[in-house]
Amino acid sequence: MFLCISVPSIQYFLHQKGMLSSGVHYVFDTTIAADFSILESQREFVQRYQQRNQEEHALPMFASACPGWIRYAERVLTNLVTSHICTAKSPQQIMGSLVKGYFARQQNLSPDKIFHVIVAPCYDKKLEALREDFYTALYNSQDVDCVLTSGEIVQIMEQKNVSMKDVTEVAVDSLFGEIKEGDVVRHDGKTSDGYLEHIFKHAAKELFGMDVKEITYKALKNKDFQEVTLEKDGETLLRFAAAYGFRNIQNMVLKLKKGKFSYHFVEVLACPGGCLNGKGQAQTEDGKPDKALLNQMEEVYAAIPVRLPETNMHVQKMYQDWLEGMDSKKVQETLHTKYSAVNQTASNLDIKW
């Protein structure tokens, strides 16, 4: 069985236009996987904050959704940094667990009978899919068998003379049998699933009993390094940051190593501007990102309805029926992983971007 994960706007093409010779049987939206990733990241941050005085590496916590950042951290930095990375899997790899685990069971299929493809705006997700952590020896099966970038999808469409104008938008398939998941939704916050905003609001409520409705970003050295703070009676209770692009990441790491790091959580993304500006997106003829297209995507994304992960009834049901409760061993095995440094040299931080 061939599975492709994508957005509804290309589902008709994937199903009916024969993107691959065998065709595509199911097209899923990955938002549910991001729901799980955000919820697990929220819970882990609260736990780390509560353990900050007993556990040396509890804080700061770094987001784990960006494979470019993870690859850099593991191959260039030390365990001093990787120990701070959130253990929640990325949405891509949680989707792999859902498809090869939950969906396979629902369909009475062995995981190796499913060929699972992810469509993403990022080349590093191809490498992420190959990690040994996401391989099941029993079935000789990766959770994600193949990753196609959105730019590669455009190339395939061009080769088959298919235009987006020819595509009819239809509903995505459901992981839940006959139940339809409804319209595509997005998460609150910026265009990369909004980890910072979700974790910030959750932590404010859980740790300090404060309901945060709106978040104000303060740009510091540049637009790709911004901070958010939670203030009460003149005291800063929480200090979060969004660090996009490797120059900002390098500066962040240097401050951490010098012991001058004041943030509790950082949403780290390798690409300047975030995931919509991923290197796997469609490029102009000169190989540069299409800024007009990026602006258009940001507008389209902002117009998508927002849904909080906590309100997804399918997620709550799966925690109980499939994962055996939110605090179960199966949750740790299915939704979490570990990161550690694999290569350390004296000149690692001398790298220039």
Tab-separated table of N, CA and C in Angstrom, residues 15 22 25 28 39 57 74 90 103 113 120 130 141 147 153 161-162 219 224 234 275 279 282 293 295 328 351:
chain	number	residue	atom	x	y	z
A	15	HIS	N	-4.058	11.321	-5.967
A	15	HIS	CA	-4.937	10.167	-6.138
A	15	HIS	C	-5.213	9.854	-7.613
A	22	SER	N	2.264	3.245	-9.199
A	22	SER	CA	1.318	2.437	-8.430
A	22	SER	C	0.157	3.253	-7.875
A	25	HIS	N	-2.855	5.500	-2.330
A	25	HIS	CA	-4.090	4.983	-1.754
A	25	HIS	C	-4.701	5.924	-0.726
A	28	PHE	N	-3.010	11.837	3.972
A	28	PHE	CA	-3.345	12.312	5.312
A	28	PHE	C	-2.781	13.708	5.550
A	39	LEU	N	1.764	18.796	22.322
A	39	LEU	CA	1.287	18.402	23.649
A	39	LEU	C	2.398	17.767	24.476
A	57	HIS	N	20.671	19.909	33.672
A	57	HIS	CA	20.398	20.176	32.259
A	57	HIS	C	18.905	20.295	31.959
A	74	GLU	N	23.798	17.505	17.003
A	74	GLU	CA	24.396	16.197	17.272
A	74	GLU	C	25.790	16.058	16.670
A	90	SER	N	9.545	14.852	16.268
A	90	SER	CA	9.008	15.846	15.344
A	90	SER	C	7.667	15.358	14.801
A	103	PHE	N	-2.453	3.197	12.281
A	103	PHE	CA	-3.204	2.962	11.051
A	103	PHE	C	-2.994	1.538	10.536
A	113	LYS	N	4.204	-3.568	4.944
A	113	LYS	CA	3.319	-3.605	3.784
A	113	LYS	C	2.838	-2.208	3.399
A	120	ALA	N	7.301	17.487	2.500
A	120	ALA	CA	7.807	18.477	3.454
A	120	ALA	C	8.582	19.576	2.726
A	130	LEU	N	15.824	8.581	8.042
A	130	LEU	CA	16.750	7.447	7.996
A	130	LEU	C	17.365	7.109	9.348
A	141	SER	N	11.428	-2.138	8.743
A	141	SER	CA	10.598	-1.038	8.261
A	141	SER	C	10.963	0.279	8.929
A	147	VAL	N	10.845	10.759	1.768
A	147	VAL	CA	10.440	12.154	1.931
A	147	VAL	C	10.597	12.864	0.596
A	153	ILE	N	7.623	17.943	-5.520
A	153	ILE	CA	6.237	17.723	-5.942
A	153	ILE	C	5.912	18.624	-7.128
A	161	ASN	N	2.645	17.557	-16.643
A	161	ASN	CA	1.798	18.606	-17.217
A	161	ASN	C	0.524	18.834	-16.406
A	162	VAL	N	0.682	18.831	-15.095
A	162	VAL	CA	-0.439	19.098	-14.193
A	162	VAL	C	-0.235	20.465	-13.555
A	219	ALA	N	11.656	41.852	18.811
A	219	ALA	CA	12.821	41.563	17.980
A	219	ALA	C	14.065	42.155	18.630
A	224	ASP	N	14.900	37.489	12.987
A	224	ASP	CA	14.927	36.050	13.204
A	224	ASP	C	15.386	35.663	14.603
A	234	GLY	N	6.430	43.178	38.113
A	234	GLY	CA	7.800	43.598	37.836
A	234	GLY	C	8.809	42.476	37.751
A	275	CYS	N	9.951	27.459	8.662
A	275	CYS	CA	9.757	26.313	7.765
A	275	CYS	C	9.176	26.679	6.403
A	279	LYS	N	14.488	25.014	2.481
A	279	LYS	CA	15.254	24.856	1.246
A	279	LYS	C	14.587	23.883	0.281
A	282	ALA	N	9.709	25.310	-3.471
A	282	ALA	CA	9.941	25.651	-4.873
A	282	ALA	C	10.852	26.872	-4.958
A	293	LEU	N	6.304	34.226	-3.499
A	293	LEU	CA	5.593	33.002	-3.133
A	293	LEU	C	5.589	32.814	-1.625
A	295	ASN	N	5.661	35.167	0.677
A	295	ASN	CA	4.672	36.093	1.236
A	295	ASN	C	3.253	35.574	1.026
A	328	SER	N	1.950	6.759	30.112
A	328	SER	CA	2.319	5.360	29.928
A	328	SER	C	3.713	5.193	29.320
A	351	ILE	N	32.818	27.414	12.761
A	351	ILE	CA	32.143	27.312	11.470
A	351	ILE	C	31.460	28.634	11.145
